[in-house]
CSV table of N, CA and C in Angstrom, one decimal:
chain,number,residue,atom,x,y,z
W,1050,UNK,N,6.1,-18.4,18.2
W,1050,UNK,CA,5.6,-18.7,16.9
W,1050,UNK,C,4.8,-17.6,16.3
W,1051,UNK,N,4.2,-16.7,17.1
W,1051,UNK,CA,3.4,-15.6,16.6
W,1051,UNK,C,4.1,-14.7,15.6
W,1052,UNK,N,5.4,-14.3,15.9
W,1052,UNK,CA,6.1,-13.4,15.0
W,1052,UNK,C,6.3,-14.0,13.6
W,1053,UNK,N,6.2,-15.3,13.5
W,1053,UNK,CA,6.5,-15.9,12.2
W,1053,UNK,C,5.2,-16.3,11.5
W,1054,UNK,N,4.1,-16.3,12.1
W,1054,UNK,CA,2.8,-16.7,11.5
W,1054,UNK,C,2.2,-15.5,10.7
W,1055,UNK,N,1.6,-15.7,9.6
W,1055,UNK,CA,0.9,-14.7,8.9
W,1055,UNK,C,-0.5,-14.4,9.5
W,1056,UNK,N,-0.8,-13.2,9.7
W,1056,UNK,CA,-2.1,-12.8,10.3
W,1056,UNK,C,-3.1,-12.7,9.2
W,1057,UNK,N,-4.4,-12.6,9.5
W,1057,UNK,CA,-5.4,-12.4,8.5
W,1057,UNK,C,-5.3,-11.0,7.9
W,1058,UNK,N,-4.9,-10.0,8.7
W,1058,UNK,CA,-4.8,-8.7,8.1
W,1058,UNK,C,-3.6,-8.6,7.1
W,1059,UNK,N,-2.6,-9.4,7.4
W,1059,UNK,CA,-1.5,-9.4,6.4
W,1059,UNK,C,-1.9,-10.1,5.1
W,1060,UNK,N,-2.7,-11.1,5.2
W,1060,UNK,CA,-3.2,-11.8,4.1
W,1060,UNK,C,-4.1,-10.9,3.2
W,1061,UNK,N,-5.0,-10.2,3.9
W,1061,UNK,CA,-5.8,-9.2,3.3
W,1061,UNK,C,-5.0,-8.1,2.6
W,1062,UNK,N,-4.0,-7.6,3.3
W,1062,UNK,CA,-3.2,-6.5,2.7
W,1062,UNK,C,-2.5,-7.0,1.4
W,1063,UNK,N,-1.9,-8.2,1.5
W,1063,UNK,CA,-1.2,-8.8,0.3
W,1063,UNK,C,-2.2,-9.0,-0.8
W,1064,UNK,N,-3.4,-9.5,-0.6
W,1064,UNK,CA,-4.4,-9.7,-1.6
W,1064,UNK,C,-4.8,-8.3,-2.2
W,1065,UNK,N,-5.0,-7.3,-1.4
W,1065,UNK,CA,-5.4,-6.0,-1.9
W,1065,UNK,C,-4.3,-5.4,-2.7
W,1066,UNK,N,-3.0,-5.5,-2.3
W,1066,UNK,CA,-1.9,-5.0,-3.1
W,1066,UNK,C,-1.8,-5.7,-4.4
W,1067,UNK,N,-2.0,-7.0,-4.4
W,1067,UNK,CA,-1.9,-7.8,-5.7
W,1067,UNK,C,-3.1,-7.4,-6.6
W,1068,UNK,N,-4.2,-7.0,-6.1
W,1068,UNK,CA,-5.4,-6.6,-6.9
W,1068,UNK,C,-5.2,-5.2,-7.5
W,1069,UNK,N,-4.7,-4.3,-6.7
W,1069,UNK,CA,-4.7,-2.9,-7.0
W,1069,UNK,C,-3.5,-2.5,-7.8
W,1070,UNK,N,-2.3,-3.0,-7.4
W,1070,UNK,CA,-1.1,-2.5,-8.0
W,1070,UNK,C,-0.8,-3.2,-9.3
W,1071,UNK,N,-0.2,-2.4,-10.2
W,1071,UNK,CA,0.1,-2.9,-11.6
W,1071,UNK,C,1.6,-3.2,-11.6
W,1072,UNK,N,2.1,-4.3,-12.1
W,1072,UNK,CA,3.5,-4.7,-12.1
W,1072,UNK,C,4.4,-3.7,-12.9
W,1073,UNK,N,3.8,-3.1,-14.0
W,1073,UNK,CA,4.6,-2.2,-14.8
W,1073,UNK,C,4.9,-0.8,-14.1
W,1074,UNK,N,4.3,-0.5,-13.0
W,1074,UNK,CA,4.4,0.8,-12.3
W,1074,UNK,C,5.2,0.6,-11.1
W,1075,UNK,N,5.8,1.7,-10.6
W,1075,UNK,CA,6.6,1.7,-9.4
W,1075,UNK,C,5.7,2.5,-8.3
W,1076,UNK,N,5.8,2.0,-7.1
W,1076,UNK,CA,5.0,2.6,-6.0
W,1076,UNK,C,5.9,2.9,-4.8
W,1077,UNK,N,5.6,3.9,-4.1
W,1077,UNK,CA,6.2,4.2,-2.8
W,1077,UNK,C,5.0,4.0,-1.8
W,1078,UNK,N,5.1,3.1,-0.9
W,1078,UNK,CA,4.0,2.9,0.1
W,1078,UNK,C,4.7,2.9,1.5
W,1079,UNK,N,3.9,3.3,2.4
W,1079,UNK,CA,4.4,3.4,3.8
W,1079,UNK,C,3.2,3.3,4.8
W,1080,UNK,N,3.6,3.2,6.0
W,1080,UNK,CA,2.6,3.1,7.1
W,1080,UNK,C,3.2,3.4,8.4
W,1081,UNK,N,2.3,3.4,9.4
W,1081,UNK,CA,2.8,3.7,10.8
W,1081,UNK,C,2.2,2.6,11.6
W,1082,UNK,N,3.0,2.0,12.5
W,1082,UNK,CA,2.6,1.0,13.4
W,1082,UNK,C,2.1,-0.2,12.7
W,1083,UNK,N,0.9,-0.6,12.8
W,1083,UNK,CA,0.3,-1.8,12.2
W,1083,UNK,C,0.4,-1.7,10.6
W,1084,UNK,N,0.2,-0.5,10.1
W,1084,UNK,CA,0.2,-0.2,8.7
W,1084,UNK,C,1.6,-0.5,8.2
W,1085,UNK,N,2.6,-0.1,8.9
W,1085,UNK,CA,4.0,-0.4,8.5
W,1085,UNK,C,4.3,-1.9,8.5
W,1086,UNK,N,3.7,-2.6,9.4
W,1086,UNK,CA,3.9,-4.1,9.4
W,1086,UNK,C,3.2,-4.7,8.2
W,1087,UNK,N,2.1,-4.2,7.8
W,1087,UNK,CA,1.4,-4.7,6.6
W,1087,UNK,C,2.2,-4.4,5.4
W,1088,UNK,N,2.8,-3.2,5.3
W,1088,UNK,CA,3.5,-2.8,4.1
W,1088,UNK,C,4.8,-3.7,4.0
W,1089,UNK,N,5.4,-3.9,5.1
W,1089,UNK,CA,6.7,-4.8,5.1
W,1089,UNK,C,6.3,-6.2,4.7
W,1090,UNK,N,5.2,-6.7,5.2
W,1090,UNK,CA,4.8,-8.0,4.9
W,1090,UNK,C,4.5,-8.2,3.4
W,1091,UNK,N,3.8,-7.2,2.8
W,1091,UNK,CA,3.5,-7.3,1.4
W,1091,UNK,C,4.8,-7.2,0.6
W,1092,UNK,N,5.7,-6.4,1.0
W,1092,UNK,CA,7.0,-6.2,0.3
W,1092,UNK,C,7.8,-7.5,0.3
W,1093,UNK,N,7.9,-8.1,1.5
W,1093,UNK,CA,8.7,-9.4,1.7
W,1093,UNK,C,8.0,-10.5,0.9
W,1094,UNK,N,6.7,-10.6,1.0
W,1094,UNK,CA,6.0,-11.8,0.3
W,1094,UNK,C,6.0,-11.6,-1.2
W,1095,UNK,N,6.2,-10.4,-1.7
W,1095,UNK,CA,6.2,-10.2,-3.1
W,1095,UNK,C,7.5,-10.6,-3.8
W,1096,UNK,N,8.6,-10.7,-3.0
W,1096,UNK,CA,9.9,-11.1,-3.6
W,1096,UNK,C,10.0,-12.5,-3.9
C-alpha cells in the first residue's frame, strides 16, 4: 500500500507548486532521487 499512499512531503511539494507556479506560464522542473519523486507526484496530481 505504501507505493500508492501520498506522503507528507508529496503533499507539501504539491502545495508549494500550486502556490508558486502561475498557470499562464510554462515550467521545466526536475529532480534527483526523492526530488524526482516529488516532481512526478506534482505532475500527475495536477492533471
